[in-house]
PDB file of C-alpha atoms in Angstrom:
ATOM      1  CA  THR A1254       0.002  -0.005  -0.007  1.00  0.00           C
ATOM      2  CA  SER A1255       1.400   3.381  -0.946  1.00  0.00           C
ATOM      3  CA  TRP A1256       0.321   6.724   0.375  1.00  0.00           C
ATOM      4  CA  GLN A1257       0.960  10.023  -1.302  1.00  0.00           C
ATOM      5  CA  ALA A1258       0.361  13.223   0.684  1.00  0.00           C
ATOM      6  CA  MET A1259      -1.018  16.155  -1.210  1.00  0.00           C
ATOM      7  CA  ALA A1260      -1.572  19.791  -0.250  1.00  0.00           C
ATOM      8  CA  THR A1261      -3.768  22.392  -1.864  1.00  0.00           C
ATOM      9  CA  THR A1262      -2.185  25.819  -1.794  1.00  0.00           C
ATOM     10  CA  SER A1263      -2.574  29.214  -3.368  1.00  0.00           C
ATOM     11  CA  SER A1264       0.157  31.712  -4.229  1.00  0.00           C
ATOM     12  CA  ASP A1265      -2.280  34.499  -3.348  1.00  0.00           C
ATOM     13  CA  PRO A1266      -3.325  34.753   0.343  1.00  0.00           C
ATOM     14  CA  SER A1267      -6.736  36.132  -0.722  1.00  0.00           C
ATOM     15  CA  VAL A1268      -7.558  32.884  -2.530  1.00  0.00           C
ATOM     16  CA  VAL A1269      -8.384  29.878  -0.309  1.00  0.00           C
ATOM     17  CA  ALA A1270      -8.135  26.518  -2.010  1.00  0.00           C
ATOM     18  CA  THR A1271      -9.323  23.220  -0.637  1.00  0.00           C
ATOM     19  CA  SER A1272      -9.332  19.667  -1.970  1.00  0.00           C
ATOM     20  CA  THR A1273     -11.018  16.416  -1.092  1.00  0.00           C
ATOM     21  CA  THR A1274     -10.224  12.760  -1.687  1.00  0.00           C
ATOM     22  CA  GLY A1275      -9.793  12.087  -5.345  1.00  0.00           C
ATOM     23  CA  ALA A1276      -8.226  15.382  -6.284  1.00  0.00           C
ATOM     24  CA  GLN A1277      -5.552  14.956  -8.903  1.00  0.00           C
ATOM     25  CA  ALA A1278      -2.013  16.284  -8.374  1.00  0.00           C
ATOM     26  CA  GLY A1279      -1.037  19.126 -10.688  1.00  0.00           C
ATOM     27  CA  LEU A1280      -0.710  22.825 -11.191  1.00  0.00           C
ATOM     28  CA  PHE A1281      -3.685  25.007 -12.038  1.00  0.00           C
ATOM     29  CA  THR A1282      -2.909  28.618 -12.940  1.00  0.00           C
ATOM     30  CA  PHE A1283      -5.584  31.242 -13.368  1.00  0.00           C
ATOM     31  CA  ASN A1284      -6.213  34.993 -13.205  1.00  0.00           C
ATOM     32  CA  VAL A1285      -9.341  36.474 -11.706  1.00  0.00           C
ATOM     33  CA  THR A1286     -10.808  38.798 -14.369  1.00  0.00           C
ATOM     34  CA  GLN A1287     -14.117  39.639 -12.674  1.00  0.00           C
ATOM     35  CA  LEU A1288     -15.757  39.173  -9.278  1.00  0.00           C
ATOM     36  CA  ALA A1289     -19.334  38.029  -8.940  1.00  0.00           C
ATOM     37  CA  ALA A1290     -21.765  40.838  -8.092  1.00  0.00           C
ATOM     38  CA  ALA A1291     -25.380  41.317  -7.143  1.00  0.00           C
ATOM     39  CA  GLN A1292     -27.472  43.850  -9.003  1.00  0.00           C
ATOM     40  CA  SER A1293     -27.999  46.966  -6.906  1.00  0.00           C
ATOM     41  CA  SER A1294     -30.295  49.682  -8.197  1.00  0.00           C
ATOM     42  CA  VAL A1295     -31.663  52.949  -6.903  1.00  0.00           C
ATOM     43  CA  PHE A1296     -34.586  55.047  -8.106  1.00  0.00           C
ATOM     44  CA  SER A1297     -33.639  58.561  -9.294  1.00  0.00           C
ATOM     45  CA  GLY A1298     -36.525  60.273  -7.469  1.00  0.00           C
ATOM     46  CA  SER A1299     -37.112  60.594  -3.735  1.00  0.00           C
ATOM     47  CA  VAL A1300     -39.795  61.235  -1.110  1.00  0.00           C
ATOM     48  CA  SER A1301     -39.677  63.203   2.090  1.00  0.00           C
ATOM     49  CA  THR A1302     -40.737  60.416   4.465  1.00  0.00           C
ATOM     50  CA  THR A1303     -41.133  56.603   4.339  1.00  0.00           C
ATOM     51  CA  SER A1304     -44.879  57.107   4.846  1.00  0.00           C
ATOM     52  CA  ALA A1305     -45.134  59.079   1.577  1.00  0.00           C
ATOM     53  CA  SER A1306     -47.146  57.428  -1.187  1.00  0.00           C
ATOM     54  CA  VAL A1307     -45.013  56.028  -4.032  1.00  0.00           C
ATOM     55  CA  VAL A1308     -47.679  53.898  -5.765  1.00  0.00           C
ATOM     56  CA  SER A1309     -51.465  54.240  -6.050  1.00  0.00           C
ATOM     57  CA  THR A1310     -53.458  51.561  -4.240  1.00  0.00           C
ATOM     58  CA  GLY A1311     -54.284  48.821  -6.687  1.00  0.00           C
ATOM     59  CA  THR A1312     -51.487  49.596  -9.116  1.00  0.00           C
ATOM     60  CA  PRO A1313     -49.605  46.369  -9.783  1.00  0.00           C
ATOM     61  CA  VAL A1314     -45.900  46.316  -8.968  1.00  0.00           C
ATOM     62  CA  THR A1315     -43.838  43.444 -10.293  1.00  0.00           C
ATOM     63  CA  ILE A1316     -40.206  42.401  -9.992  1.00  0.00           C
ATOM     64  CA  THR A1317     -39.048  40.230 -12.931  1.00  0.00           C
ATOM     65  CA  ASN A1318     -35.926  38.098 -12.957  1.00  0.00           C
ATOM     66  CA  THR A1319     -34.498  38.879 -16.432  1.00  0.00           C
ATOM     67  CA  SER A1320     -32.740  35.526 -16.709  1.00  0.00           C
ATOM     68  CA  THR A1321     -35.748  33.271 -15.965  1.00  0.00           C
ATOM     69  CA  GLY A1322     -38.573  35.649 -16.833  1.00  0.00           C
ATOM     70  CA  THR A1323     -40.202  34.897 -13.472  1.00  0.00           C
ATOM     71  CA  ALA A1324     -42.365  37.814 -12.398  1.00  0.00           C
ATOM     72  CA  THR A1325     -43.341  38.337  -8.766  1.00  0.00           C
ATOM     73  CA  THR A1326     -46.276  40.588  -7.892  1.00  0.00           C
ATOM     74  CA  ILE A1327     -45.568  42.711  -4.875  1.00  0.00           C
ATOM     75  CA  ASN A1328     -48.126  43.452  -2.118  1.00  0.00           C
ATOM     76  CA  THR A1329     -47.772  47.234  -1.813  1.00  0.00           C
ATOM     77  CA  GLY A1330     -50.166  47.674   1.096  1.00  0.00           C
ATOM     78  CA  ASP A1331     -51.177  51.320   1.411  1.00  0.00           C
ATOM     79  CA  GLY A1332     -48.765  52.387  -1.308  1.00  0.00           C
ATOM     80  CA  SER A1333     -46.259  54.105   1.040  1.00  0.00           C
ATOM     81  CA  LEU A1334     -42.549  53.686   0.611  1.00  0.00           C
ATOM     82  CA  ALA A1335     -42.483  51.670   3.852  1.00  0.00           C
ATOM     83  CA  SER A1336     -45.256  49.361   2.637  1.00  0.00           C
ATOM     84  CA  VAL A1337     -43.598  48.845  -0.751  1.00  0.00           C
ATOM     85  CA  ILE A1338     -40.326  47.953   1.030  1.00  0.00           C
ATOM     86  CA  ALA A1339     -42.112  45.520   3.340  1.00  0.00           C
ATOM     87  CA  GLY A1340     -43.940  43.952   0.391  1.00  0.00           C
ATOM     88  CA  ILE A1341     -40.686  43.507  -1.618  1.00  0.00           C
ATOM     89  CA  ASN A1342     -38.866  42.032   1.351  1.00  0.00           C
ATOM     90  CA  ALA A1343     -41.673  39.553   2.001  1.00  0.00           C
ATOM     91  CA  SER A1344     -42.078  38.542  -1.664  1.00  0.00           C
ATOM     92  CA  ASN A1345     -39.309  35.927  -2.055  1.00  0.00           C
ATOM     93  CA  SER A1346     -38.510  37.620  -5.359  1.00  0.00           C
ATOM     94  CA  GLY A1347     -34.754  37.410  -4.794  1.00  0.00           C
ATOM     95  CA  VAL A1348     -34.679  41.181  -4.227  1.00  0.00           C
ATOM     96  CA  GLN A1349     -34.139  43.098  -0.967  1.00  0.00           C
ATOM     97  CA  ALA A1350     -35.404  46.631  -0.591  1.00  0.00           C
ATOM     98  CA  THR A1351     -34.322  49.488   1.683  1.00  0.00           C
ATOM     99  CA  ALA A1352     -35.034  53.194   2.112  1.00  0.00           C
ATOM    100  CA  VAL A1353     -31.799  55.096   1.977  1.00  0.00           C
ATOM    101  CA  GLN A1354     -31.875  58.496   3.666  1.00  0.00           C
ATOM    102  CA  ALA A1355     -29.693  60.491   1.286  1.00  0.00           C
ATOM    103  CA  SER A1356     -30.115  63.610   3.442  1.00  0.00           C
ATOM    104  CA  ALA A1357     -32.630  65.091   5.873  1.00  0.00           C
ATOM    105  CA  GLY A1358     -36.077  64.575   4.355  1.00  0.00           C
ATOM    106  CA  VAL A1359     -34.775  62.750   1.254  1.00  0.00           C
ATOM    107  CA  TYR A1360     -35.494  59.003   1.003  1.00  0.00           C
ATOM    108  CA  LYS A1361     -34.606  56.877  -2.021  1.00  0.00           C
ATOM    109  CA  LEU A1362     -35.635  53.339  -2.711  1.00  0.00           C
ATOM    110  CA  GLN A1363     -32.732  50.969  -3.223  1.00  0.00           C
ATOM    111  CA  LEU A1364     -33.120  47.395  -4.475  1.00  0.00           C
ATOM    112  CA  THR A1365     -30.453  44.721  -4.360  1.00  0.00           C
ATOM    113  CA  SER A1366     -30.426  41.073  -5.488  1.00  0.00           C
ATOM    114  CA  THR A1367     -30.130  38.742  -2.523  1.00  0.00           C
ATOM    115  CA  THR A1368     -27.482  36.629  -4.283  1.00  0.00           C
ATOM    116  CA  THR A1369     -24.733  37.280  -6.797  1.00  0.00           C
ATOM    117  CA  GLY A1370     -24.442  36.192 -10.442  1.00  0.00           C
ATOM    118  CA  ALA A1371     -25.645  37.316 -13.820  1.00  0.00           C
ATOM    119  CA  ALA A1372     -28.812  35.229 -13.447  1.00  0.00           C
ATOM    120  CA  THR A1373     -29.973  37.491 -10.544  1.00  0.00           C
ATOM    121  CA  ALA A1374     -30.583  40.605 -12.716  1.00  0.00           C
ATOM    122  CA  PHE A1375     -34.052  42.052 -12.368  1.00  0.00           C
ATOM    123  CA  THR A1376     -36.413  44.724 -13.617  1.00  0.00           C
ATOM    124  CA  VAL A1377     -39.234  46.513 -11.790  1.00  0.00           C
ATOM    125  CA  ALA A1378     -42.559  47.632 -13.207  1.00  0.00           C
ATOM    126  CA  GLY A1379     -45.160  49.877 -11.575  1.00  0.00           C
ATOM    127  CA  LEU A1380     -42.926  52.185  -9.478  1.00  0.00           C
ATOM    128  CA  SER A1381     -41.703  54.791 -12.005  1.00  0.00           C
ATOM    129  CA  GLY A1382     -44.051  57.657 -11.062  1.00  0.00           C
ATOM    130  CA  THR A1383     -42.937  59.432  -7.930  1.00  0.00           C
ATOM    131  CA  LEU A1384     -39.732  57.423  -7.671  1.00  0.00           C
ATOM    132  CA  GLY A1385     -38.427  58.229 -11.158  1.00  0.00           C
ATOM    133  CA  THR A1386     -36.286  55.781 -13.113  1.00  0.00           C
ATOM    134  CA  LEU A1387     -34.450  52.759 -11.794  1.00  0.00           C
ATOM    135  CA  ASN A1388     -30.688  53.065 -12.300  1.00  0.00           C
ATOM    136  CA  ASN A1389     -28.120  50.364 -11.619  1.00  0.00           C
ATOM    137  CA  THR A1390     -25.325  51.167  -9.182  1.00  0.00           C
ATOM    138  CA  SER A1391     -23.949  47.651  -9.683  1.00  0.00           C
ATOM    139  CA  ASP A1392     -24.804  45.164 -12.470  1.00  0.00           C
ATOM    140  CA  ALA A1393     -25.452  41.483 -11.717  1.00  0.00           C
ATOM    141  CA  ALA A1394     -22.369  39.589 -12.856  1.00  0.00           C
ATOM    142  CA  ASP A1395     -20.753  36.152 -12.676  1.00  0.00           C
ATOM    143  CA  ALA A1396     -17.232  35.743 -11.389  1.00  0.00           C
ATOM    144  CA  GLN A1397     -14.811  35.020 -14.243  1.00  0.00           C
ATOM    145  CA  ILE A1398     -11.364  33.482 -14.256  1.00  0.00           C
ATOM    146  CA  THR A1399      -9.013  32.898 -17.175  1.00  0.00           C
ATOM    147  CA  VAL A1400      -7.185  29.594 -16.939  1.00  0.00           C
ATOM    148  CA  GLY A1401      -3.694  29.577 -18.391  1.00  0.00           C
ATOM    149  CA  SER A1402      -2.273  32.115 -20.741  1.00  0.00           C
ATOM    150  CA  GLY A1403      -1.693  32.557 -24.427  1.00  0.00           C
ATOM    151  CA  ALA A1404      -3.764  31.098 -27.224  1.00  0.00           C
ATOM    152  CA  ALA A1405      -4.907  28.104 -25.210  1.00  0.00           C
ATOM    153  CA  ALA A1406      -6.243  30.110 -22.253  1.00  0.00           C
ATOM    154  CA  TYR A1407      -9.938  29.678 -21.581  1.00  0.00           C
ATOM    155  CA  PRO A1408     -12.534  31.348 -19.338  1.00  0.00           C
ATOM    156  CA  VAL A1409     -14.459  29.723 -16.492  1.00  0.00           C
ATOM    157  CA  SER A1410     -17.400  31.429 -14.737  1.00  0.00           C
ATOM    158  CA  SER A1411     -19.303  31.031 -11.453  1.00  0.00           C
ATOM    159  CA  SER A1412     -22.346  32.838 -10.099  1.00  0.00           C
ATOM    160  CA  THR A1413     -20.471  33.228  -6.840  1.00  0.00           C
ATOM    161  CA  ASN A1414     -16.838  34.022  -6.017  1.00  0.00           C
ATOM    162  CA  THR A1415     -16.302  30.333  -5.262  1.00  0.00           C
ATOM    163  CA  PHE A1416     -15.398  27.854  -7.998  1.00  0.00           C
ATOM    164  CA  SER A1417     -16.359  24.301  -7.052  1.00  0.00           C
ATOM    165  CA  GLN A1418     -17.033  22.756 -10.513  1.00  0.00           C
ATOM    166  CA  ALA A1419     -13.877  23.782 -12.425  1.00  0.00           C
ATOM    167  CA  ILE A1420     -11.674  20.957 -11.161  1.00  0.00           C
ATOM    168  CA  PRO A1421     -13.110  17.708  -9.697  1.00  0.00           C
ATOM    169  CA  ASN A1422     -12.735  17.521  -5.902  1.00  0.00           C
ATOM    170  CA  MET A1423     -11.304  21.026  -5.600  1.00  0.00           C
ATOM    171  CA  THR A1424     -12.836  24.302  -4.461  1.00  0.00           C
ATOM    172  CA  PHE A1425     -11.208  27.766  -4.614  1.00  0.00           C
TER     173      PHE A1425
END
């Protein structure tokens, strides 16, 4: 019976690499070209309080995942900013809402994907009146690495900043 010890290491202290039984010995060189990101968006308009009306009662508000096309209808309650935020946060739409106080008496609605990756991008319908237009402060994006260099280099992506499918039995 022979036993061969192996270690998984990284030359960059910000990259943690682990391996499990069955990992093959070798050298895997890559460059990180993009980190995974969640979409974060803010409306251009503002209201003076979180109790201010931002949608008329009965007006449908939907959040749509642009990757899957799944639309979630939001319960907007009395139509106030606080009610819209509560409805979004209770909707399981993959989007979290918050009122950002930009300055005294200036509240903006900010929406952020609850996870990272290009497949978490979203659109919103029904809130453009008082709140203005929805502008991205961060686009939903997958993490990207480039393996190797030169003509044979190839890209690998992950919806998170963890790669667990690139090499069998290895996570980094």
